[in-house]
PDB file of C-alpha atoms in Angstrom:
ATOM      1  CA  MET M 182       1.714  35.468-194.708  1.00 42.00           C
ATOM      2  CA  PRO M 183      -0.704  36.258-191.865  1.00 45.00           C
ATOM      3  CA  PRO M 184      -3.568  33.741-191.769  1.00 40.00           C
ATOM      4  CA  ASP M 185      -6.214  36.446-192.263  1.00 53.00           C
ATOM      5  CA  VAL M 186      -4.803  37.475-195.670  1.00 61.00           C
ATOM      6  CA  PRO M 187      -6.676  35.101-198.014  1.00 61.00           C
ATOM      7  CA  GLU M 188      -5.099  33.140-200.832  1.00 76.00           C
ATOM      8  CA  PHE M 189      -6.630  33.303-204.298  1.00 82.00           C
ATOM      9  CA  PRO M 190      -9.435  30.765-204.867  1.00 80.00           C
ATOM     10  CA  GLU M 191      -8.214  27.604-206.595  1.00 80.00           C
ATOM     11  CA  GLY M 192      -8.929  27.792-210.305  1.00 79.00           C
ATOM     12  CA  SER M 193      -9.499  31.570-210.354  1.00 89.00           C
ATOM     13  CA  CYS M 194      -7.894  33.809-212.972  1.00 88.00           C
ATOM     14  CA  GLU M 195      -6.155  35.643-210.114  1.00 90.00           C
ATOM     15  CA  ALA M 196      -4.523  32.362-209.009  1.00 91.00           C
ATOM     16  CA  ALA M 197      -3.525  31.557-212.589  1.00 93.00           C
ATOM     17  CA  LEU M 198      -1.897  34.952-213.110  1.00 95.00           C
ATOM     18  CA  PHE M 199      -0.013  34.728-209.832  1.00 94.00           C
ATOM     19  CA  ALA M 200       1.178  31.199-210.673  1.00 94.00           C
ATOM     20  CA  ALA M 201       2.448  32.419-214.053  1.00 94.00           C
ATOM     21  CA  MET M 202       4.268  35.345-212.441  1.00 93.00           C
ATOM     22  CA  GLN M 203       5.794  33.108-209.777  1.00 93.00           C
ATOM     23  CA  ALA M 204       6.936  30.586-212.401  1.00 93.00           C
ATOM     24  CA  ARG M 205       8.555  33.416-214.392  1.00 93.00           C
ATOM     25  CA  ASP M 206      10.439  34.730-211.343  1.00 93.00           C
ATOM     26  CA  PRO M 207      10.089  33.001-207.949  1.00 93.00           C
ATOM     27  CA  ALA M 208      11.775  35.918-206.131  1.00 92.00           C
ATOM     28  CA  THR M 209       9.135  38.308-207.471  1.00 92.00           C
ATOM     29  CA  GLY M 210       6.434  35.912-206.285  1.00 91.00           C
ATOM     30  CA  ARG M 211       7.872  35.873-202.753  1.00 92.00           C
ATOM     31  CA  HIS M 212       8.185  39.663-202.772  1.00 95.00           C
ATOM     32  CA  CYS M 213       4.570  40.086-203.884  1.00 95.00           C
ATOM     33  CA  LYS M 214       3.311  37.837-201.076  1.00 93.00           C
ATOM     34  CA  ARG M 215       5.081  40.030-198.513  1.00 95.00           C
ATOM     35  CA  VAL M 216       3.753  43.195-200.163  1.00 97.00           C
ATOM     36  CA  VAL M 217       0.207  41.805-199.843  1.00 97.00           C
ATOM     37  CA  ALA M 218       0.556  41.453-196.075  1.00 96.00           C
ATOM     38  CA  LEU M 219       2.047  44.944-195.675  1.00 98.00           C
ATOM     39  CA  SER M 220      -0.530  46.538-198.004  1.00 98.00           C
ATOM     40  CA  VAL M 221      -3.520  44.935-196.283  1.00 97.00           C
ATOM     41  CA  ALA M 222      -2.199  45.935-192.850  1.00 97.00           C
ATOM     42  CA  LEU M 223      -1.791  49.528-194.065  1.00 98.00           C
ATOM     43  CA  ALA M 224      -5.225  49.535-195.723  1.00 98.00           C
ATOM     44  CA  ARG M 225      -6.732  48.423-192.409  1.00 97.00           C
ATOM     45  CA  ALA M 226      -4.796  51.092-190.530  1.00 97.00           C
ATOM     46  CA  CYS M 227      -6.250  53.639-192.967  1.00 98.00           C
ATOM     47  CA  GLY M 228      -9.758  52.397-192.146  1.00 98.00           C
ATOM     48  CA  LEU M 229     -10.595  51.157-195.635  1.00 97.00           C
ATOM     49  CA  PRO M 230     -13.737  49.001-195.826  1.00 96.00           C
ATOM     50  CA  GLU M 231     -13.342  45.253-196.340  1.00 94.00           C
ATOM     51  CA  GLY M 232     -14.221  45.394-200.034  1.00 93.00           C
ATOM     52  CA  GLU M 233     -11.435  47.878-200.686  1.00 95.00           C
ATOM     53  CA  GLN M 234      -9.021  45.870-198.535  1.00 95.00           C
ATOM     54  CA  ALA M 235      -9.800  42.881-200.741  1.00 94.00           C
ATOM     55  CA  ALA M 236      -9.049  44.913-203.885  1.00 96.00           C
ATOM     56  CA  VAL M 237      -5.779  46.126-202.349  1.00 97.00           C
ATOM     57  CA  ALA M 238      -4.834  42.510-201.538  1.00 96.00           C
ATOM     58  CA  VAL M 239      -5.379  41.372-205.128  1.00 97.00           C
ATOM     59  CA  ALA M 240      -3.611  44.401-206.623  1.00 98.00           C
ATOM     60  CA  ALA M 241      -0.670  44.000-204.240  1.00 97.00           C
ATOM     61  CA  ARG M 242      -0.272  40.319-205.080  1.00 96.00           C
ATOM     62  CA  LEU M 243      -0.387  41.081-208.817  1.00 97.00           C
ATOM     63  CA  HIS M 244       1.403  44.453-208.811  1.00 97.00           C
ATOM     64  CA  ASP M 245       4.390  42.972-210.679  1.00 97.00           C
ATOM     65  CA  VAL M 246       2.442  40.649-213.005  1.00 97.00           C
ATOM     66  CA  GLY M 247       3.521  42.787-215.961  1.00 97.00           C
ATOM     67  CA  LYS M 248       7.072  41.498-215.432  1.00 96.00           C
ATOM     68  CA  ILE M 249       5.930  38.297-217.152  1.00 96.00           C
ATOM     69  CA  GLY M 250       6.735  40.141-220.385  1.00 94.00           C
ATOM     70  CA  THR M 251      10.052  41.680-219.257  1.00 96.00           C
ATOM     71  CA  PRO M 252      13.099  40.236-221.099  1.00 96.00           C
ATOM     72  CA  ASP M 253      15.456  38.042-219.051  1.00 95.00           C
ATOM     73  CA  ARG M 254      18.441  40.380-219.468  1.00 95.00           C
ATOM     74  CA  VAL M 255      16.407  43.161-217.818  1.00 96.00           C
ATOM     75  CA  LEU M 256      14.468  41.136-215.246  1.00 93.00           C
ATOM     76  CA  TYR M 257      17.531  39.239-213.994  1.00 92.00           C
ATOM     77  CA  SER M 258      20.135  41.987-214.414  1.00 91.00           C
ATOM     78  CA  PRO M 259      22.758  41.771-211.627  1.00 88.00           C
ATOM     79  CA  LYS M 260      23.417  45.509-211.772  1.00 88.00           C
ATOM     80  CA  ARG M 261      21.471  48.752-211.976  1.00 89.00           C
ATOM     81  CA  LEU M 262      19.766  49.118-215.345  1.00 93.00           C
ATOM     82  CA  ASP M 263      20.964  51.517-218.028  1.00 95.00           C
ATOM     83  CA  LYS M 264      18.560  54.078-219.501  1.00 96.00           C
ATOM     84  CA  ASP M 265      17.193  51.876-222.302  1.00 97.00           C
ATOM     85  CA  ASP M 266      16.690  48.817-220.103  1.00 97.00           C
ATOM     86  CA  TRP M 267      15.106  50.974-217.394  1.00 97.00           C
ATOM     87  CA  GLU M 268      12.504  52.125-219.920  1.00 97.00           C
ATOM     88  CA  ILE M 269      11.747  48.462-220.661  1.00 97.00           C
ATOM     89  CA  MET M 270      11.430  47.674-216.944  1.00 97.00           C
ATOM     90  CA  LYS M 271       9.116  50.650-216.381  1.00 97.00           C
ATOM     91  CA  ALA M 272       6.643  49.208-218.896  1.00 98.00           C
ATOM     92  CA  HIS M 273       5.673  46.468-216.417  1.00 97.00           C
ATOM     93  CA  ALA M 274       3.209  48.679-214.503  1.00 98.00           C
ATOM     94  CA  ALA M 275       1.019  49.477-217.515  1.00 98.00           C
ATOM     95  CA  ALA M 276       1.499  45.954-218.924  1.00 98.00           C
ATOM     96  CA  GLY M 277       0.276  44.452-215.648  1.00 98.00           C
ATOM     97  CA  ALA M 278      -2.819  46.646-215.678  1.00 98.00           C
ATOM     98  CA  ASP M 279      -3.561  45.615-219.270  1.00 98.00           C
ATOM     99  CA  ILE M 280      -3.206  41.914-218.382  1.00 97.00           C
ATOM    100  CA  ILE M 281      -5.668  42.352-215.508  1.00 97.00           C
ATOM    101  CA  MET M 282      -8.137  44.199-217.740  1.00 97.00           C
ATOM    102  CA  HIS M 283      -8.127  41.185-220.094  1.00 96.00           C
ATOM    103  CA  SER M 284      -9.222  38.943-217.207  1.00 95.00           C
ATOM    104  CA  ALA M 285     -12.671  38.319-215.743  1.00 93.00           C
ATOM    105  CA  MET M 286     -11.663  38.950-212.114  1.00 94.00           C
ATOM    106  CA  PRO M 287     -14.053  40.895-209.860  1.00 92.00           C
ATOM    107  CA  GLN M 288     -13.225  44.614-209.436  1.00 94.00           C
ATOM    108  CA  ARG M 289     -10.791  44.367-212.337  1.00 96.00           C
ATOM    109  CA  GLU M 290     -10.996  48.104-213.174  1.00 97.00           C
ATOM    110  CA  LEU M 291     -10.124  49.119-209.604  1.00 97.00           C
ATOM    111  CA  ILE M 292      -7.355  46.510-209.353  1.00 98.00           C
ATOM    112  CA  ALA M 293      -5.887  47.409-212.756  1.00 98.00           C
ATOM    113  CA  GLN M 294      -5.851  51.101-211.805  1.00 98.00           C
ATOM    114  CA  ALA M 295      -3.976  50.321-208.570  1.00 98.00           C
ATOM    115  CA  VAL M 296      -1.416  48.217-210.454  1.00 98.00           C
ATOM    116  CA  ARG M 297      -0.976  50.769-213.266  1.00 98.00           C
ATOM    117  CA  HIS M 298      -0.071  53.578-210.876  1.00 98.00           C
ATOM    118  CA  HIS M 299       1.924  51.837-208.123  1.00 98.00           C
ATOM    119  CA  HIS M 300       5.157  53.475-209.371  1.00 98.00           C
ATOM    120  CA  GLU M 301       3.812  57.032-209.435  1.00 98.00           C
ATOM    121  CA  HIS M 302       5.648  59.392-207.062  1.00 98.00           C
ATOM    122  CA  TYR M 303       4.022  61.944-204.794  1.00 98.00           C
ATOM    123  CA  ASP M 304       5.946  64.790-206.499  1.00 98.00           C
ATOM    124  CA  GLY M 305       4.893  63.671-209.999  1.00 98.00           C
ATOM    125  CA  SER M 306       8.269  62.188-210.999  1.00 98.00           C
ATOM    126  CA  GLY M 307       7.032  58.567-211.232  1.00 98.00           C
ATOM    127  CA  TYR M 308       5.505  56.543-214.049  1.00 98.00           C
ATOM    128  CA  PRO M 309       3.608  55.738-216.222  1.00 98.00           C
ATOM    129  CA  ALA M 310       1.395  58.859-216.071  1.00 98.00           C
ATOM    130  CA  GLY M 311       3.390  61.302-213.918  1.00 98.00           C
ATOM    131  CA  LEU M 312       0.504  61.660-211.454  1.00 98.00           C
ATOM    132  CA  SER M 313       1.166  63.559-208.228  1.00 98.00           C
ATOM    133  CA  GLY M 314      -0.254  63.940-204.728  1.00 98.00           C
ATOM    134  CA  HIS M 315      -3.779  62.691-204.208  1.00 98.00           C
ATOM    135  CA  ASP M 316      -4.276  62.305-207.975  1.00 98.00           C
ATOM    136  CA  ILE M 317      -2.456  59.001-207.423  1.00 98.00           C
ATOM    137  CA  PRO M 318      -5.101  56.445-206.391  1.00 98.00           C
ATOM    138  CA  LEU M 319      -4.937  55.686-202.657  1.00 98.00           C
ATOM    139  CA  HIS M 320      -4.652  51.945-203.347  1.00 98.00           C
ATOM    140  CA  SER M 321      -1.589  52.639-205.506  1.00 98.00           C
ATOM    141  CA  ARG M 322      -0.010  54.816-202.820  1.00 98.00           C
ATOM    142  CA  ILE M 323      -0.565  52.039-200.258  1.00 98.00           C
ATOM    143  CA  ILE M 324       1.032  49.391-202.490  1.00 98.00           C
ATOM    144  CA  SER M 325       3.907  51.715-203.396  1.00 98.00           C
ATOM    145  CA  LEU M 326       4.826  52.240-199.746  1.00 98.00           C
ATOM    146  CA  ALA M 327       4.564  48.528-198.935  1.00 98.00           C
ATOM    147  CA  ASP M 328       6.591  47.734-202.074  1.00 98.00           C
ATOM    148  CA  SER M 329       9.349  50.163-201.061  1.00 97.00           C
ATOM    149  CA  TYR M 330       9.514  48.873-197.497  1.00 98.00           C
ATOM    150  CA  ASP M 331       9.857  45.259-198.620  1.00 97.00           C
ATOM    151  CA  ALA M 332      12.316  45.992-201.441  1.00 95.00           C
ATOM    152  CA  LEU M 333      14.596  47.965-199.128  1.00 95.00           C
ATOM    153  CA  GLY M 334      14.511  45.171-196.548  1.00 95.00           C
ATOM    154  CA  ASP M 335      15.304  42.459-199.097  1.00 92.00           C
ATOM    155  CA  ALA M 336      18.814  41.681-200.364  1.00 86.00           C
ATOM    156  CA  ARG M 337      19.137  42.530-204.058  1.00 79.00           C
ATOM    157  CA  PRO M 338      22.131  42.140-206.412  1.00 74.00           C
ATOM    158  CA  TYR M 339      22.774  45.902-206.168  1.00 74.00           C
ATOM    159  CA  HIS M 340      22.097  46.478-202.443  1.00 81.00           C
ATOM    160  CA  PRO M 341      22.148  44.494-199.178  1.00 88.00           C
ATOM    161  CA  ALA M 342      19.090  43.934-196.999  1.00 92.00           C
ATOM    162  CA  ARG M 343      18.523  46.938-194.740  1.00 96.00           C
ATOM    163  CA  THR M 344      17.326  47.066-191.150  1.00 96.00           C
ATOM    164  CA  HIS M 345      13.946  48.492-190.176  1.00 97.00           C
ATOM    165  CA  ALA M 346      15.620  51.635-188.810  1.00 97.00           C
ATOM    166  CA  ALA M 347      17.584  52.156-192.030  1.00 97.00           C
ATOM    167  CA  ILE M 348      14.474  51.603-194.161  1.00 98.00           C
ATOM    168  CA  MET M 349      12.475  54.135-192.171  1.00 98.00           C
ATOM    169  CA  ARG M 350      15.267  56.710-192.520  1.00 98.00           C
ATOM    170  CA  ILE M 351      15.144  56.286-196.303  1.00 97.00           C
ATOM    171  CA  LEU M 352      11.341  56.422-196.452  1.00 98.00           C
ATOM    172  CA  ASN M 353      11.296  59.583-194.336  1.00 98.00           C
ATOM    173  CA  GLN M 354      13.855  61.155-196.675  1.00 98.00           C
ATOM    174  CA  GLU M 355      11.536  60.286-199.575  1.00 97.00           C
ATOM    175  CA  ALA M 356       8.380  61.648-197.890  1.00 98.00           C
ATOM    176  CA  GLY M 357       6.789  64.259-200.131  1.00 97.00           C
ATOM    177  CA  SER M 358       8.897  63.237-203.115  1.00 98.00           C
ATOM    178  CA  LYS M 359       8.397  59.501-203.646  1.00 98.00           C
ATOM    179  CA  CYS M 360       5.816  58.652-200.988  1.00 97.00           C
ATOM    180  CA  ASP M 361       2.747  60.280-199.451  1.00 98.00           C
ATOM    181  CA  PRO M 362       3.939  61.862-196.166  1.00 98.00           C
ATOM    182  CA  ASP M 363       0.568  61.449-194.415  1.00 98.00           C
ATOM    183  CA  LEU M 364       0.363  57.797-195.434  1.00 98.00           C
ATOM    184  CA  LEU M 365       3.925  57.282-194.197  1.00 98.00           C
ATOM    185  CA  ARG M 366       2.874  58.483-190.712  1.00 98.00           C
ATOM    186  CA  VAL M 367       0.122  55.842-190.676  1.00 98.00           C
ATOM    187  CA  PHE M 368       2.568  53.217-191.904  1.00 98.00           C
ATOM    188  CA  GLU M 369       5.126  54.120-189.230  1.00 98.00           C
ATOM    189  CA  ALA M 370       2.555  53.680-186.483  1.00 98.00           C
ATOM    190  CA  MET M 371       1.296  50.422-187.998  1.00 97.00           C
ATOM    191  CA  ILE M 372       4.695  48.793-188.561  1.00 98.00           C
ATOM    192  CA  ALA M 373       6.222  49.792-185.202  1.00 95.00           C
ATOM    193  CA  ASP M 374       5.010  46.693-183.366  1.00 93.00           C
ATOM    194  CA  SER M 375       3.860  44.589-186.323  1.00 96.00           C
ATOM    195  CA  PRO M 376       5.057  41.011-186.940  1.00 95.00           C
ATOM    196  CA  LEU M 377       5.646  42.198-190.532  1.00 96.00           C
ATOM    197  CA  ARG M 378       8.438  44.523-189.395  1.00 96.00           C
ATOM    198  CA  VAL M 379      11.898  43.529-190.629  1.00 95.00           C
ATOM    199  CA  PRO M 380      14.651  43.206-187.958  1.00 92.00           C
TER     200      PRO M 380
END
């Protein structure tokens, strides 16, 4: 984690939620920390003001908090999920937003919105609301791209870790369908010489 990406204040509800998520699944906790760094770097590259960067950082760190309620057989499945289990997994985005809305954290509406829609796709094929294009909140589009980059670069039970070049090929194939093509151009320029770039 870059030193200029702040940790949650000790004793805050944000810290408590992240600790609960990390206790439920340490791998998800590590993934979320990496997504924070990527999301904040992209938010800066987009020229977002500091207050919005801070909201992106919190939303990125808690984007998978809804997985606290995902059953073990789904969360820890060693293979791709079947249709029924995939529907259960998809519920984590809205569940995470609801958890955040029950907290007292600053900017909770903005953060919950970013978390709720981080699995929307640019072409409208995502979830939970089927939003498309710029109807998807910018903060969600930022987190989605950072989430994809990190997930593709991380070894999972159903795919090996990919190189930076392989990840960028996949993301470019998904431009206009899964991810925002204009945001991807900004991300490409940002990640090219970033310490956050995977090998």
